Amino acid sequence: MKYIVILMLLFLNAAAQQTKQKVTIGAGPYFQSEPYKGASTLIVPSPVIFFDNSVVYARWTRFGVYFLGDKKKDYSWGFSLTVQPRTLGYKSSDSSFLQGMEDRDSTLEGGLAFSAKYKDTSYIEVLLLRDMLHKYNSWMSKVEIGDKFKVANFTFYPSVVALYQPRKFVNYYYGVKNSEATLKRPAYAPNGGFEFGVQTYISYPLTKKLSAFFNIRADRIPNSAYNSPLINNRFIYSGLASILYTFKY
């Protein structure tokens, strides 16, 4: 969490150098189910910020700086350097089944992103990210395709997501070292694989400046991860509930 706060302060300082733009900020509880045997659902407070002035941007807890792109009436595209938190892992104290395992930590990922949007509705994002804190010590890639539509006063932003997680990533979060193996928890070294997800953001206006904001997401972990002796759930469910405030900065 401290890394997110630092990134937010640096981002707002950069944004302050630009002409006034719309900024949306908020906070709320974030939950994420754990696929590990006996581990409880993770619930943590999460900041939320949305901003994009074609120089710097924030999308929830992911921040970036454009270095190439274009913006027209009907479409826009851009390449950027980006950074985001990776919320995954466990402590050996999280369940009796995990006792004797070394902790697997969340991390911070950074790298290259490409995004394109058509008529402020349909969009695609492609990311290639590296583990910046040397936890799983590798890279991962992500493609997300989404759209925007309204039903009454509700605005929905559904999308589909595909992530390629290489062998080092899957082995770090789902593998079992020889030194950690027991009769009920044999050693396991998985290969890489694809994780697929579906999600939607939901926004509902409360006043001119306040809105309720929700995120609902489900991810299907790679088969090589699901076959791990640590795992009892093929899906990771996550979400957020927040009140957002929009203003000019």
XYZ file of C-alpha atoms in Angstrom:
249
model
C 0.000 0.000 0.000
C 2.847 2.442 0.765
C 4.064 2.148 -2.841
C 0.615 3.107 -4.134
C 0.504 6.204 -1.899
C 3.975 7.289 -3.081
C 2.981 6.808 -6.711
C -0.209 8.824 -6.194
C 1.751 11.749 -4.723
C 4.248 11.709 -7.599
C 1.416 11.478 -10.105
C -0.529 14.415 -8.642
C 2.627 16.512 -8.637
C 3.113 15.795 -12.362
C -0.552 16.457 -13.094
C -0.340 19.826 -11.347
C 2.058 21.032 -14.019
C -0.649 20.693 -16.671
C -3.713 22.821 -17.415
C -6.800 22.027 -15.361
C -8.254 18.605 -16.061
C -10.995 16.428 -14.620
C -9.791 14.237 -11.777
C -11.816 11.505 -10.090
C -10.645 10.186 -6.725
C -12.044 7.948 -4.039
C -11.396 4.974 -1.797
C -13.137 1.862 -0.657
C -12.765 -1.756 0.413
C -11.175 -4.130 -2.087
C -11.698 -7.873 -1.730
C -9.970 -10.781 -3.445
C -10.669 -14.459 -2.892
C -7.635 -16.650 -2.348
C -7.241 -19.875 -4.369
C -4.952 -21.381 -1.713
C -6.251 -24.130 0.556
C -7.572 -22.735 3.833
C -6.671 -19.091 3.064
C -9.271 -16.414 3.851
C -10.481 -13.748 1.437
C -8.210 -10.698 1.297
C -9.943 -7.425 2.244
C -7.906 -4.187 2.157
C -8.631 -0.457 1.712
C -7.868 0.733 -1.812
C -7.392 4.231 -3.237
C -9.098 4.927 -6.572
C -8.029 7.600 -9.050
C -8.939 8.229 -12.692
C -7.187 10.905 -14.741
C -5.906 11.282 -18.297
C -4.606 14.502 -19.883
C -2.751 12.792 -22.767
C 0.547 13.250 -20.871
C 0.057 11.310 -17.640
C -2.788 9.038 -16.550
C -4.185 7.017 -13.676
C -6.582 4.087 -13.988
C -7.602 2.936 -10.509
C -4.160 2.036 -9.086
C -2.208 1.895 -12.359
C -0.216 4.971 -13.349
C 1.525 5.881 -16.578
C 3.308 8.487 -18.691
C 2.699 8.670 -22.460
C 5.714 8.973 -24.762
C 4.008 8.475 -28.135
C 0.441 8.775 -29.378
C -2.297 10.775 -31.073
C -5.795 11.983 -30.245
C -8.489 12.652 -32.842
C -12.214 13.367 -32.656
C -13.278 9.716 -32.971
C -10.257 7.834 -31.680
C -7.046 8.040 -29.690
C -4.029 5.814 -29.131
C -0.844 5.937 -27.131
C 2.256 4.127 -25.924
C 3.235 4.692 -22.300
C 5.480 3.630 -19.457
C 3.314 2.257 -16.689
C 3.412 0.803 -13.178
C 0.859 -1.140 -11.122
C 0.636 -3.280 -7.960
C 0.300 -7.067 -8.188
C -1.933 -8.328 -5.365
C -1.281 -12.047 -5.032
C 0.487 -14.412 -2.670
C 0.222 -15.605 0.910
C 1.910 -15.929 4.267
C 2.577 -19.370 5.699
C 0.399 -18.370 8.662
C -2.646 -17.860 6.402
C -3.722 -21.491 6.825
C -2.593 -24.717 8.453
C -2.029 -26.257 5.023
C 0.461 -23.511 4.115
C 2.532 -23.877 7.292
C 6.120 -24.653 6.368
C 5.904 -22.761 3.077
C 7.984 -19.654 2.457
C 5.876 -16.494 2.137
C 4.937 -15.413 -1.397
C 4.738 -11.615 -1.604
C 2.754 -9.138 -3.655
C 4.901 -6.909 -5.843
C 5.036 -3.874 -8.107
C 5.087 -4.323 -11.883
C 6.287 -1.813 -14.448
C 6.797 -1.726 -18.173
C 5.295 -0.809 -21.517
C 1.611 -0.256 -22.350
C -0.320 0.394 -25.550
C -3.900 1.663 -25.429
C -6.425 2.693 -28.073
C -9.984 4.014 -27.760
C -12.748 4.544 -30.304
C -15.469 7.183 -29.752
C -14.765 7.218 -26.010
C -16.388 3.783 -25.634
C -14.585 0.777 -27.142
C -10.979 0.280 -26.066
C -8.057 -2.119 -26.089
C -4.974 -2.244 -23.871
C -1.827 -4.338 -24.246
C 0.738 -4.468 -21.419
C 4.178 -6.026 -21.054
C 5.270 -5.765 -17.426
C 8.329 -6.728 -15.379
C 8.478 -7.562 -11.665
C 10.162 -4.453 -10.233
C 10.656 -5.793 -6.691
C 12.217 -9.120 -7.793
C 9.619 -11.358 -6.177
C 8.729 -13.683 -9.055
C 11.604 -12.052 -10.995
C 10.166 -12.302 -14.480
C 7.649 -10.610 -16.783
C 3.982 -11.036 -17.675
C 1.739 -9.772 -20.466
C -1.901 -8.712 -20.591
C -4.515 -7.873 -23.236
C -7.840 -6.274 -22.293
C -10.736 -5.405 -24.611
C -13.734 -3.483 -23.310
C -16.692 -1.259 -24.079
C -19.022 1.220 -22.408
C -22.810 1.373 -22.317
C -25.612 2.857 -20.199
C -28.765 1.398 -18.678
C -30.942 4.070 -17.047
C -28.547 5.994 -14.756
C -26.032 3.166 -14.561
C -22.896 3.158 -16.705
C -21.212 -0.202 -17.331
C -17.647 -0.824 -18.544
C -17.438 -4.588 -19.252
C -14.220 -6.149 -20.542
C -12.475 -9.448 -21.182
C -8.873 -9.995 -20.098
C -6.164 -12.461 -21.108
C -2.872 -12.678 -19.209
C 0.135 -14.788 -20.065
C 1.983 -15.784 -16.902
C 5.424 -17.334 -17.582
C 6.906 -20.268 -15.704
C 8.694 -18.146 -13.076
C 5.468 -16.301 -12.231
C 3.364 -19.458 -11.879
C 6.116 -21.308 -10.024
C 6.580 -18.485 -7.513
C 2.912 -18.152 -6.597
C 1.750 -21.764 -7.044
C 4.842 -23.988 -6.889
C 6.165 -26.084 -3.991
C 9.923 -26.298 -3.453
C 11.576 -29.582 -2.425
C 12.369 -28.013 0.953
C 8.651 -27.224 1.431
C 7.298 -30.636 0.438
C 5.391 -32.918 2.805
C 3.418 -36.141 2.316
C 0.234 -34.118 1.722
C 2.043 -31.350 -0.162
C 4.415 -32.846 -2.747
C 7.002 -30.764 -4.580
C 5.548 -29.090 -7.649
C 7.174 -26.953 -10.366
C 4.494 -25.741 -12.825
C 4.924 -24.345 -16.297
C 3.572 -21.015 -17.495
C 0.064 -20.559 -18.801
C -2.820 -18.261 -19.631
C -5.186 -16.704 -17.116
C -8.518 -15.447 -18.469
C -10.822 -12.954 -16.796
C -14.078 -11.061 -17.208
C -14.946 -7.906 -15.321
C -17.074 -4.805 -15.305
C -16.901 -1.395 -13.705
C -20.261 0.075 -12.696
C -20.852 3.774 -12.022
C -23.972 5.457 -10.625
C -24.219 9.248 -10.085
C -25.249 10.443 -6.620
C -24.744 14.189 -7.134
C -22.974 16.318 -9.758
C -19.622 15.495 -8.181
C -20.229 12.274 -6.238
C -20.838 8.819 -7.667
C -20.973 5.234 -6.465
C -18.399 3.014 -8.130
C -18.101 -0.772 -8.194
C -15.818 -3.346 -9.773
C -16.655 -7.052 -10.152
C -14.146 -9.499 -11.635
C -13.550 -13.251 -12.034
C -10.262 -14.802 -13.229
C -9.651 -18.417 -14.249
C -6.085 -19.305 -13.251
C -3.833 -21.349 -15.598
C -4.250 -25.122 -15.602
C -0.657 -25.502 -14.402
C -1.534 -23.364 -11.368
C -4.789 -25.219 -10.659
C -2.896 -28.538 -10.606
C -0.744 -27.296 -7.724
C -1.267 -29.123 -4.397
C -1.708 -25.665 -2.806
C -4.851 -24.853 -4.788
C -8.509 -25.759 -4.253
C -10.234 -23.142 -6.427
C -9.814 -22.578 -10.163
C -11.221 -19.034 -9.972
C -10.116 -15.843 -8.224
C -12.980 -13.441 -7.522
C -12.323 -9.799 -6.737
C -14.130 -6.500 -6.477
C -14.327 -2.985 -5.101
C -16.998 -0.677 -3.691
C -16.183 3.032 -3.546
C -17.544 6.575 -3.459
C -15.864 8.777 -6.054
C -15.474 12.559 -6.108
C -14.851 14.391 -9.401
C -13.313 17.869 -9.622
C -11.025 20.067 -11.728
C -7.325 20.063 -10.809
